[in-house]
mmCIF file of C-alpha atoms in Angstrom:
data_model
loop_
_atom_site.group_PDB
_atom_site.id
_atom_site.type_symbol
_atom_site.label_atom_id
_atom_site.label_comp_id
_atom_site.label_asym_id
_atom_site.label_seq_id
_atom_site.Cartn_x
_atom_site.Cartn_y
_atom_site.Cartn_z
ATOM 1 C CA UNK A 1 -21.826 -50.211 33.943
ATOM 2 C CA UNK A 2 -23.812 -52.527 32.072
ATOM 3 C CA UNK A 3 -23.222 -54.072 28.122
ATOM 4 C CA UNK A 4 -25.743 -51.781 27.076
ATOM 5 C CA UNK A 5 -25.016 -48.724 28.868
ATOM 6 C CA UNK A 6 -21.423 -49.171 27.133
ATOM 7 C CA UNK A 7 -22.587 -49.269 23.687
ATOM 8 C CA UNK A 8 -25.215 -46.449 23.838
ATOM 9 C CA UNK A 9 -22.340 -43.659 24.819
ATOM 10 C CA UNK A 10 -21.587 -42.190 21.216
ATOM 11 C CA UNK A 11 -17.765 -42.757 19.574
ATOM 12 C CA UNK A 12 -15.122 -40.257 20.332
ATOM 13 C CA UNK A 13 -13.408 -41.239 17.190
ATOM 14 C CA UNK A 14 -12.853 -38.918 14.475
ATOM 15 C CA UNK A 15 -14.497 -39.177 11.331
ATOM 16 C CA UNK A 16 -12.463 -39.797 8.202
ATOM 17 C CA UNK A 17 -11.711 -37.059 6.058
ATOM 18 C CA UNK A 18 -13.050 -36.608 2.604
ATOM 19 C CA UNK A 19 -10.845 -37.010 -0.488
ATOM 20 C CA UNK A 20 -12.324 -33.493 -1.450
ATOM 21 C CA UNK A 21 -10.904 -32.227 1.823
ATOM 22 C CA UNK A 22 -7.627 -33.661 1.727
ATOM 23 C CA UNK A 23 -7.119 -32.703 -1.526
ATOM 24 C CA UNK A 24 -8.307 -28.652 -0.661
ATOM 25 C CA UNK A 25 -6.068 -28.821 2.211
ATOM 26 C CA UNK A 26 -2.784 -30.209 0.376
ATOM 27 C CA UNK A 27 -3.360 -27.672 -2.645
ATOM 28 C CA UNK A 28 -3.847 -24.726 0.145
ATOM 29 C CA UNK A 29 -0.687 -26.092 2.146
ATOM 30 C CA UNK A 30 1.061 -26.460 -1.223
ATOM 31 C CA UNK A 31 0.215 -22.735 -2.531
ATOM 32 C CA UNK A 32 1.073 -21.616 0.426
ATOM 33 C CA UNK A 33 4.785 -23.088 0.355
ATOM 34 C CA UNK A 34 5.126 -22.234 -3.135
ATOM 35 C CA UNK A 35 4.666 -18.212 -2.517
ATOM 36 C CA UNK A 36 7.225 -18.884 0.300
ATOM 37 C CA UNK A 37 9.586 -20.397 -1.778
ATOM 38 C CA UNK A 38 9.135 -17.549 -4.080
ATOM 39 C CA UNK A 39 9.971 -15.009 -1.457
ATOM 40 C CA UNK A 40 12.886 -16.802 -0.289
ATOM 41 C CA UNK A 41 13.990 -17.435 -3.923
ATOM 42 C CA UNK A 42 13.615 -13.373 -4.834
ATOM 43 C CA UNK A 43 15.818 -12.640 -1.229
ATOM 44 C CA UNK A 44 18.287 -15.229 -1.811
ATOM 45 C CA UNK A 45 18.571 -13.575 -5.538
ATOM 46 C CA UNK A 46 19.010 -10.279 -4.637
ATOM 47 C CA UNK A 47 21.253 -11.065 -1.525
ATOM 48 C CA UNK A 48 23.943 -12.936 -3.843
ATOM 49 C CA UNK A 49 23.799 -10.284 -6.506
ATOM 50 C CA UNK A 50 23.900 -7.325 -4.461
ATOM 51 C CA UNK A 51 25.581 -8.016 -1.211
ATOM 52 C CA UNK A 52 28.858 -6.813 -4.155
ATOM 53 C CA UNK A 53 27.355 -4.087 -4.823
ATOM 54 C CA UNK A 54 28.274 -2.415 -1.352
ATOM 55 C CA UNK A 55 31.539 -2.549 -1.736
ATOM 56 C CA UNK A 56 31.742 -1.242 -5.256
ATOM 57 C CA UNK A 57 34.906 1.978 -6.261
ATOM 58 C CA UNK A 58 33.211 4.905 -5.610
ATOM 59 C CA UNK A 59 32.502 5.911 -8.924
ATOM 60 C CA UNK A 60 29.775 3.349 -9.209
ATOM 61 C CA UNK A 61 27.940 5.661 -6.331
ATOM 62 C CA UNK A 62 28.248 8.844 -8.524
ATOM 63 C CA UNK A 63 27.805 11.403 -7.424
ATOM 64 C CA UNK A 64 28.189 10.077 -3.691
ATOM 65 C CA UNK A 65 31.426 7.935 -2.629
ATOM 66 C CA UNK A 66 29.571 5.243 -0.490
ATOM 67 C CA UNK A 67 26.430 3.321 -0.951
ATOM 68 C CA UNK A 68 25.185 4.221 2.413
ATOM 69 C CA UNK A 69 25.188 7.910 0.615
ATOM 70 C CA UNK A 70 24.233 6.805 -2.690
ATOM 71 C CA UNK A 71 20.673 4.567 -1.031
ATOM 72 C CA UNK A 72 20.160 6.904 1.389
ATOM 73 C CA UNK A 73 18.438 10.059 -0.641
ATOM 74 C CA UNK A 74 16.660 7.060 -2.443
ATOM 75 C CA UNK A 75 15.226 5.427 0.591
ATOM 76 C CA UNK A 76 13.979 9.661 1.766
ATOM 77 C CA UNK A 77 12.217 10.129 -1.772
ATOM 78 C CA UNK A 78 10.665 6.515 -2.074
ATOM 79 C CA UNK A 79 9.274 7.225 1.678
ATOM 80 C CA UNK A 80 8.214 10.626 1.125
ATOM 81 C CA UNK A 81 6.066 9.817 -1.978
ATOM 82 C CA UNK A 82 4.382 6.925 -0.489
ATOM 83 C CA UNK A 83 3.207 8.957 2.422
ATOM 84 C CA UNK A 84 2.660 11.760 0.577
ATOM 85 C CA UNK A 85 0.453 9.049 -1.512
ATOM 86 C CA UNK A 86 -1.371 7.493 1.567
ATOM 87 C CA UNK A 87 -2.359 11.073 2.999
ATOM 88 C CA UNK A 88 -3.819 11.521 -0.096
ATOM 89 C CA UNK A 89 -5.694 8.300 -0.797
ATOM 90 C CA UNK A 90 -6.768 6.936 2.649
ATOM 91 C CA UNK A 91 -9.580 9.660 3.251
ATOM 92 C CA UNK A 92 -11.124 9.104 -0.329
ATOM 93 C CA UNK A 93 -10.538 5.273 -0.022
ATOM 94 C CA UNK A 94 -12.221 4.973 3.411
ATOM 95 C CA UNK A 95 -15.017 7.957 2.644
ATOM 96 C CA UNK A 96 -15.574 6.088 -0.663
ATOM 97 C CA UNK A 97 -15.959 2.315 1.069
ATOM 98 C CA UNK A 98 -18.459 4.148 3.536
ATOM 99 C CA UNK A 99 -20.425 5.232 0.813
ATOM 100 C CA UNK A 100 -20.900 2.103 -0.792
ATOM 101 C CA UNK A 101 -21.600 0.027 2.441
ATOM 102 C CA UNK A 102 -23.575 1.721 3.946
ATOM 103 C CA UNK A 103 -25.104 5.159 2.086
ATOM 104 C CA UNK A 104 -25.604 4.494 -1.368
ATOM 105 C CA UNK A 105 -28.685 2.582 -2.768
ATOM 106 C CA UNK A 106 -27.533 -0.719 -4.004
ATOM 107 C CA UNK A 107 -28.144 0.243 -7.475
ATOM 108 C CA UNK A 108 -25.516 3.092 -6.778
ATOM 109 C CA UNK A 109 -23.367 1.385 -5.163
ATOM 110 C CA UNK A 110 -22.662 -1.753 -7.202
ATOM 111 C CA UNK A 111 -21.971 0.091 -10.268
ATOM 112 C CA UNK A 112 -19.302 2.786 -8.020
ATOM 113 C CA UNK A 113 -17.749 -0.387 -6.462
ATOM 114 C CA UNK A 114 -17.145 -1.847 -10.322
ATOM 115 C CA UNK A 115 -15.323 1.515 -11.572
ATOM 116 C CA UNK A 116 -13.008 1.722 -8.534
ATOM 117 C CA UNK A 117 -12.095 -1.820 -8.615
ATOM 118 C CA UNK A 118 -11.461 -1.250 -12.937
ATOM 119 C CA UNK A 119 -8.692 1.394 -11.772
ATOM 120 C CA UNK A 120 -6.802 -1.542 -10.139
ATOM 121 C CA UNK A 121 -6.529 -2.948 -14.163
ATOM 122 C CA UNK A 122 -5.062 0.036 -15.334
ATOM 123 C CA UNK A 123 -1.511 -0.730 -16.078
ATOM 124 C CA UNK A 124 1.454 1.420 -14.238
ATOM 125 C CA UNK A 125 2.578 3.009 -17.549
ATOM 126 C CA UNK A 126 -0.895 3.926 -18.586
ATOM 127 C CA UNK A 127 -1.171 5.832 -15.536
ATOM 128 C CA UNK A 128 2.661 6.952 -15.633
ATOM 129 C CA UNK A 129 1.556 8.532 -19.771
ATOM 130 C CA UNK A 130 -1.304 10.168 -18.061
ATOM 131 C CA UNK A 131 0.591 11.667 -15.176
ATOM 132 C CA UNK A 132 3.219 13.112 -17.313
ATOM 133 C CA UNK A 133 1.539 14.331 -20.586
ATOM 134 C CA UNK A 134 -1.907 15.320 -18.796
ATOM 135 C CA UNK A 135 -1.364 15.742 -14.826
ATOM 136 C CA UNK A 136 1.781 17.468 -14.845
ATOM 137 C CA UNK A 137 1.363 20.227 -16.811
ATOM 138 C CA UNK A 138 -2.274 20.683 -15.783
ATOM 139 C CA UNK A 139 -1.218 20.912 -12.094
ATOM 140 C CA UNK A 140 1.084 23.825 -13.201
ATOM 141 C CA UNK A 141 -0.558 26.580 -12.199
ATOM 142 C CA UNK A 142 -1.611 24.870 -9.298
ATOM 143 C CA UNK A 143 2.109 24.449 -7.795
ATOM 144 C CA UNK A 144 2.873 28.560 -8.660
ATOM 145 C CA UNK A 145 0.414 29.335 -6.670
ATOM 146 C CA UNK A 146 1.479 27.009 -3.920
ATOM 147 C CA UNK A 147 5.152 28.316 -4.085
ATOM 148 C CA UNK A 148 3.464 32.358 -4.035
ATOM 149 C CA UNK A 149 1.514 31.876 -1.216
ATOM 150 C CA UNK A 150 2.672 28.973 0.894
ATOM 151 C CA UNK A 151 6.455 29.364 0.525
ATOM 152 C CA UNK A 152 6.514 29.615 3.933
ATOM 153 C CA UNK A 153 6.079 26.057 3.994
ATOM 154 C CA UNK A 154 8.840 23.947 3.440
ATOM 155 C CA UNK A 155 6.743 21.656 1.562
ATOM 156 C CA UNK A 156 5.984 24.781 -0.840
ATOM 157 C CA UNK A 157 9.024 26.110 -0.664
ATOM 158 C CA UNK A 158 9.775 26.403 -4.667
ATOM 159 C CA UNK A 159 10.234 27.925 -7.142
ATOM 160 C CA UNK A 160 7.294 25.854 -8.781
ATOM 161 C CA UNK A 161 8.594 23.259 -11.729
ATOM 162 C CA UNK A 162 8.184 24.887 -14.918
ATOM 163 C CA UNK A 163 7.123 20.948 -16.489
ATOM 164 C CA UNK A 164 5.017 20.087 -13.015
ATOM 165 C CA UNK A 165 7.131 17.202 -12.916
ATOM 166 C CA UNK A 166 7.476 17.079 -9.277
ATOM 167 C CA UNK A 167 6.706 14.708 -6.119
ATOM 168 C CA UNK A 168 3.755 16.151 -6.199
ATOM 169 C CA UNK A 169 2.420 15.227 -9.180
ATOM 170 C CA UNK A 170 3.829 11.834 -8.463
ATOM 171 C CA UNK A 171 1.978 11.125 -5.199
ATOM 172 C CA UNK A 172 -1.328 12.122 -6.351
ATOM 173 C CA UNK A 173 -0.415 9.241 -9.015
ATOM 174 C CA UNK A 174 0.119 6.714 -6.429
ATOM 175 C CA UNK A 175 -2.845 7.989 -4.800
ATOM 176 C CA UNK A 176 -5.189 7.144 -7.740
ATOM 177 C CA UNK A 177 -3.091 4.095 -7.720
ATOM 178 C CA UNK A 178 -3.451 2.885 -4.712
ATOM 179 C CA UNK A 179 -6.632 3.571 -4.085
ATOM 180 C CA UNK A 180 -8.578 0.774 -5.769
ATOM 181 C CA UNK A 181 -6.864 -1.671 -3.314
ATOM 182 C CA UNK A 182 -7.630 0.470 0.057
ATOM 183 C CA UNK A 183 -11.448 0.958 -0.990
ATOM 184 C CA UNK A 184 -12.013 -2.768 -2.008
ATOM 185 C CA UNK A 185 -10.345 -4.214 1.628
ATOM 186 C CA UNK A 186 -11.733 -1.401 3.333
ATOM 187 C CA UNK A 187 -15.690 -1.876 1.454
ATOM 188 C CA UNK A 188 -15.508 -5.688 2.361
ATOM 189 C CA UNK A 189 -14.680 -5.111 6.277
ATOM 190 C CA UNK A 190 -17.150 -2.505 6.343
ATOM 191 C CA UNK A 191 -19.953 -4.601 4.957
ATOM 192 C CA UNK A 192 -19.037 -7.410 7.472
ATOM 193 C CA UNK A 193 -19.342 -5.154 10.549
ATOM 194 C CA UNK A 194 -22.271 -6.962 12.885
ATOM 195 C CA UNK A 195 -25.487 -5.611 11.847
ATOM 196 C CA UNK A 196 -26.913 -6.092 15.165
ATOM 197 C CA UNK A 197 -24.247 -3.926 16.700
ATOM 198 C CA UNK A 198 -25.347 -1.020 14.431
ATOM 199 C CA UNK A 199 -29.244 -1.827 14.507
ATOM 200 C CA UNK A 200 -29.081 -1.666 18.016
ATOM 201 C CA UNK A 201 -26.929 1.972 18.116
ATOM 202 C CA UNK A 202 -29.336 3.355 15.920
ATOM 203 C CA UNK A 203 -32.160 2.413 18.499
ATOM 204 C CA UNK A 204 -30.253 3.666 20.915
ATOM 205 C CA UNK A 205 -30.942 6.979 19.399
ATOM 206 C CA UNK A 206 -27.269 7.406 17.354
ATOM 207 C CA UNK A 207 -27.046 8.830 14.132
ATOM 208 C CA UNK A 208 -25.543 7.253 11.365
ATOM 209 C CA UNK A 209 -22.171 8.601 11.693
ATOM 210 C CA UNK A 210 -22.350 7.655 15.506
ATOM 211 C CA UNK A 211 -23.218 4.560 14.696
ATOM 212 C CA UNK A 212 -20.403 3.657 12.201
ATOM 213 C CA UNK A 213 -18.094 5.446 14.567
ATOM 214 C CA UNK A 214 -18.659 3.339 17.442
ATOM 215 C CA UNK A 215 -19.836 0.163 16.144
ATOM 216 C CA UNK A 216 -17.813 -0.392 12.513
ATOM 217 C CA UNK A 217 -14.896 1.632 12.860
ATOM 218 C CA UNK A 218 -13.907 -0.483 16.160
ATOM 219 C CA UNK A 219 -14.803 -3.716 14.249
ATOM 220 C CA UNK A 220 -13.395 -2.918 10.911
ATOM 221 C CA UNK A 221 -9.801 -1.223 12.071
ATOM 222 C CA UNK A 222 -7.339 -4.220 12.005
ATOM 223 C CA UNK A 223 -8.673 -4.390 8.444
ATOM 224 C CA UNK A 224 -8.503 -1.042 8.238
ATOM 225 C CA UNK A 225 -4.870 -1.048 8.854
ATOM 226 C CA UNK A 226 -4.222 -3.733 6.814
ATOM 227 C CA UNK A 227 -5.597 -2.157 3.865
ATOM 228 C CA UNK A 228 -3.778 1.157 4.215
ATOM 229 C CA UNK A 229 -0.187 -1.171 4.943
ATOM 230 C CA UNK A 230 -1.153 -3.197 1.826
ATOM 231 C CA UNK A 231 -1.552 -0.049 0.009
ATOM 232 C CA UNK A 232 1.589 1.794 1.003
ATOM 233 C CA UNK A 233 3.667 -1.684 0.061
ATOM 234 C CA UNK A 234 1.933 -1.025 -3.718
ATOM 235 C CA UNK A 235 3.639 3.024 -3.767
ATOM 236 C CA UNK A 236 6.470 1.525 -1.880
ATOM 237 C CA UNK A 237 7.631 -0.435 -5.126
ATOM 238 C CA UNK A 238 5.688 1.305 -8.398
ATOM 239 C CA UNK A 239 8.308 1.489 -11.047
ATOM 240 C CA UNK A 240 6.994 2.643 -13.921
ATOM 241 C CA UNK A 241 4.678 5.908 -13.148
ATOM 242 C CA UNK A 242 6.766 7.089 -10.780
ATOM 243 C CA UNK A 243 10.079 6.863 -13.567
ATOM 244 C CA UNK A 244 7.739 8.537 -16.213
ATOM 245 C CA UNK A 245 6.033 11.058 -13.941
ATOM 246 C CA UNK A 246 9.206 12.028 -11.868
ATOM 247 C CA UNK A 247 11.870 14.566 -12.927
ATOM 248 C CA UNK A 248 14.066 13.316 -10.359
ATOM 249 C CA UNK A 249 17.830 13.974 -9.023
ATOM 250 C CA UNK A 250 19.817 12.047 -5.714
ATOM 251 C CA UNK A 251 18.988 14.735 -3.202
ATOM 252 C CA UNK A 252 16.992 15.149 -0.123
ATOM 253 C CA UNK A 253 14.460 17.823 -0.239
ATOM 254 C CA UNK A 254 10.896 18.668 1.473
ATOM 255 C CA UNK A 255 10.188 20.744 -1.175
ATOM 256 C CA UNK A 256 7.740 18.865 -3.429
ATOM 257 C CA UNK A 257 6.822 21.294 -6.474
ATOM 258 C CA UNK A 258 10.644 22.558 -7.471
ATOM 259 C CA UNK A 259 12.301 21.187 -10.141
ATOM 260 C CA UNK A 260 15.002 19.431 -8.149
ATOM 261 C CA UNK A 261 13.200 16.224 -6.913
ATOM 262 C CA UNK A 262 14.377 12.719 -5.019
ATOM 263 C CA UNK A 263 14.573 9.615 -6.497
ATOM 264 C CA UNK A 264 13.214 6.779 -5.646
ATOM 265 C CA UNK A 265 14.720 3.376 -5.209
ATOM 266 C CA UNK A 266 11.851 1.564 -7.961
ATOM 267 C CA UNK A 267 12.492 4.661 -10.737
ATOM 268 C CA UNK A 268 15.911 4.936 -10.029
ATOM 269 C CA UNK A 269 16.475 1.066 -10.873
ATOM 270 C CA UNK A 270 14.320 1.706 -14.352
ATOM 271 C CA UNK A 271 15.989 4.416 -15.333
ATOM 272 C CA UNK A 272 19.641 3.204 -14.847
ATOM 273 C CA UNK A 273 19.593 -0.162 -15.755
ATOM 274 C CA UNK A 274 19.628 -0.206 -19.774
ATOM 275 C CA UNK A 275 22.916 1.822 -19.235
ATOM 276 C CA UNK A 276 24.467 -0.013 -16.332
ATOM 277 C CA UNK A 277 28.007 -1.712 -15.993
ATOM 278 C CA UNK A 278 28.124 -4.654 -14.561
ATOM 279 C CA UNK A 279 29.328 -3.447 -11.293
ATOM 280 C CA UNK A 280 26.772 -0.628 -11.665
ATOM 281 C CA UNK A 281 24.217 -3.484 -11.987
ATOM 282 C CA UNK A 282 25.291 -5.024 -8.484
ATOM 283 C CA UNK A 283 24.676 -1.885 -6.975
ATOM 284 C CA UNK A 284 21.101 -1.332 -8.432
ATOM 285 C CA UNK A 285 20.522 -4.541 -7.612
ATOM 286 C CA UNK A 286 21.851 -3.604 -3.843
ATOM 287 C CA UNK A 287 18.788 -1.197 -3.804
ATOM 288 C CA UNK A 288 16.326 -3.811 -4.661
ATOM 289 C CA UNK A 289 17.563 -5.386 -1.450
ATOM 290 C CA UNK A 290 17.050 -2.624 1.002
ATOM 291 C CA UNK A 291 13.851 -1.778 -1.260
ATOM 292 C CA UNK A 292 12.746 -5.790 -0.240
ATOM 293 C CA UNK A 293 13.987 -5.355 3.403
ATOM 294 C CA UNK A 294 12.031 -2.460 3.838
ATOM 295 C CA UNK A 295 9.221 -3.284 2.506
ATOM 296 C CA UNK A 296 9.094 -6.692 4.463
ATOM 297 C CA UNK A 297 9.752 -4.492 7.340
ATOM 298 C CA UNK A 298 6.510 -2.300 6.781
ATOM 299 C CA UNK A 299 4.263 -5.554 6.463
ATOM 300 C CA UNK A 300 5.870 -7.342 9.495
ATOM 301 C CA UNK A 301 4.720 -4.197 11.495
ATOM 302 C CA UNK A 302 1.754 -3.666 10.010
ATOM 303 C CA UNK A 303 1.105 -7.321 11.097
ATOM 304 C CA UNK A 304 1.653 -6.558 14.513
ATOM 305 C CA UNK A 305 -0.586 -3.784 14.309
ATOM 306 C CA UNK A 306 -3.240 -6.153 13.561
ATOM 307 C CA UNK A 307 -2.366 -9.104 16.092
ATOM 308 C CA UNK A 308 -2.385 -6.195 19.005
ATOM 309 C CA UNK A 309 -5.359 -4.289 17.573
ATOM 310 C CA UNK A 310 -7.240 -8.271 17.381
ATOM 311 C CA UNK A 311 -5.997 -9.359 20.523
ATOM 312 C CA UNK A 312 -7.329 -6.005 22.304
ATOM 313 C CA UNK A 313 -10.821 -6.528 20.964
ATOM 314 C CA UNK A 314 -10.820 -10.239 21.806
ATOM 315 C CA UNK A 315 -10.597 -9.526 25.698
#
């Protein structure tokens, strides 16, 4: 190989990297350790102040003797409102995200996608005045006629809340709550399905709900899932509309339109914590931590979701 056959090949090297891009990386790599720290901070927090609160005398777990008893109806009711939220929300979210994506003019569906993303603004206790002074009593005839016809249900079981204070009224406010966050994820995967995929199911004859069937919802499902898991983490922890909405007693009950309702672990922390003793506090506290391990429970599987759901579509 001659001189000049040597200095024609082009460099392997690397070209230096930009001040810019050093700088985006280290503030990326640097927000990204900061939320970590965060976490770690808020686990470490709640595992030194509440790890006493297991072991507290038993009247601290009135009217239960143990804390497994006393976190357990609150770990039923917090679970049963957030699903009871999700199967409320996820078909509007997703029917709503369809609409704008891929039905509505765009001067229809701009202005819809700027309302539902002004719910996500509305603070907690706006919604938790609304739920209890409006909703609940409005949805009072609503829940007597439940408990006379569907009693047979345990759901339904009744007799109907005389305040419509219930679950009920409490998950369709997590539903409106949540749903801002499920429709904008859900819109944004949507509009980033391939538009040759669907072009070319409409020519092969498909209708528009064929097409979105078998060429977005494949695409757009990890995010799909991700959506719904980052909605149930938001009814998973609301404090403030659930406390205000929420009539609520340490039991476990299907029934979600009597007046005996369960707690949840968020309201039950609101409502007992101006009055708590300190070794009441440790316990509340305690409930924050299963509340935390829970909820980092639900995202760790949702995330696996995703990676299998990716990793399936990849091959």
């Amino acid at each position: 190989m001659s001189a000049t056959d040597t200095e024609a090949e082009p460099r392997q090297e690397s070209a230096p990297r930009r001040r810019g891009d050093r700088i985006f990386s280290g503030t990326a790599k640097g927000a990204g350790l900061v939320i970590l720290a965060a976490l770690a901070g808020v686990f470490v927090f709640l595992a030194i102040e509440g790890i006493p609160g297991l072991t507290q005398p038993a009247s601290n777990y009135a009217p239960h003797n143990s804390f497994l008893t006393y976190v357990g109806p609150l770990i039923f009711g917090t679970i049963l409102a957030a699903l009871l939220a999700l199967l409320l929300a996820v078909p509007f979210a997703f029917g709503i995200a369809l609409f704008i994506s891929h039905y509505a003019p765009r001067r229809l569906a701009v202005p819809v996608a700027y309302v539902i993303d002004l719910l996500a603004a509305v603070p907690s206790v706006v919604f938790g005045l609304w739920g209890a002074r409006v909703l609940a009593p409005y949805l009072v005839p609503a829940q007597e006629w439940l408990a006379t016809h569907l009693s047979w249900v345990p759901f339904f079981a009744g007799p109907a809340s005389v305040t419509g204070k219930t679950v009920f009224t409490a998950g369709i406010v997590l539903a409106i709550m949540i749903l801002p966050i499920i429709t904008a994820i859900s819109r944004e995967i949507f509009a980033q399905a391939p538009r040759l995929d669907e072009e070319a199911a409409l020519a092969l004859g498909a209708t528009r709900w064929e097409m979105i069937r078998l060429s977005v919802f494949p695409y757009a499902r990890s995010g799909m899932v991700s959506a719904v898991m980052l909605g149930l983490g938001r009814a998973l922890g609301e404090t403030m509309a659930v406390a205000m909405v929420l009539s609520a007693s340490p039991v476990v009950t299907l029934n979600l339109i009597s007046n005996t309702n369960p707690a949840t672990i968020a309201s039950n922390i609101a409502s007992s914590f101006a009055e708590a003793t300190p070794a009441k506090l440790h316990v509340l506290i305690a409930t924050g931590l299963v509340l935390f391990a829970f909820t980092f429970a639900v995202n760790f599987a949702a995330r696996w979701v995703v990676g299998r759901s990716e990793r399936r579509m990849a091959r």
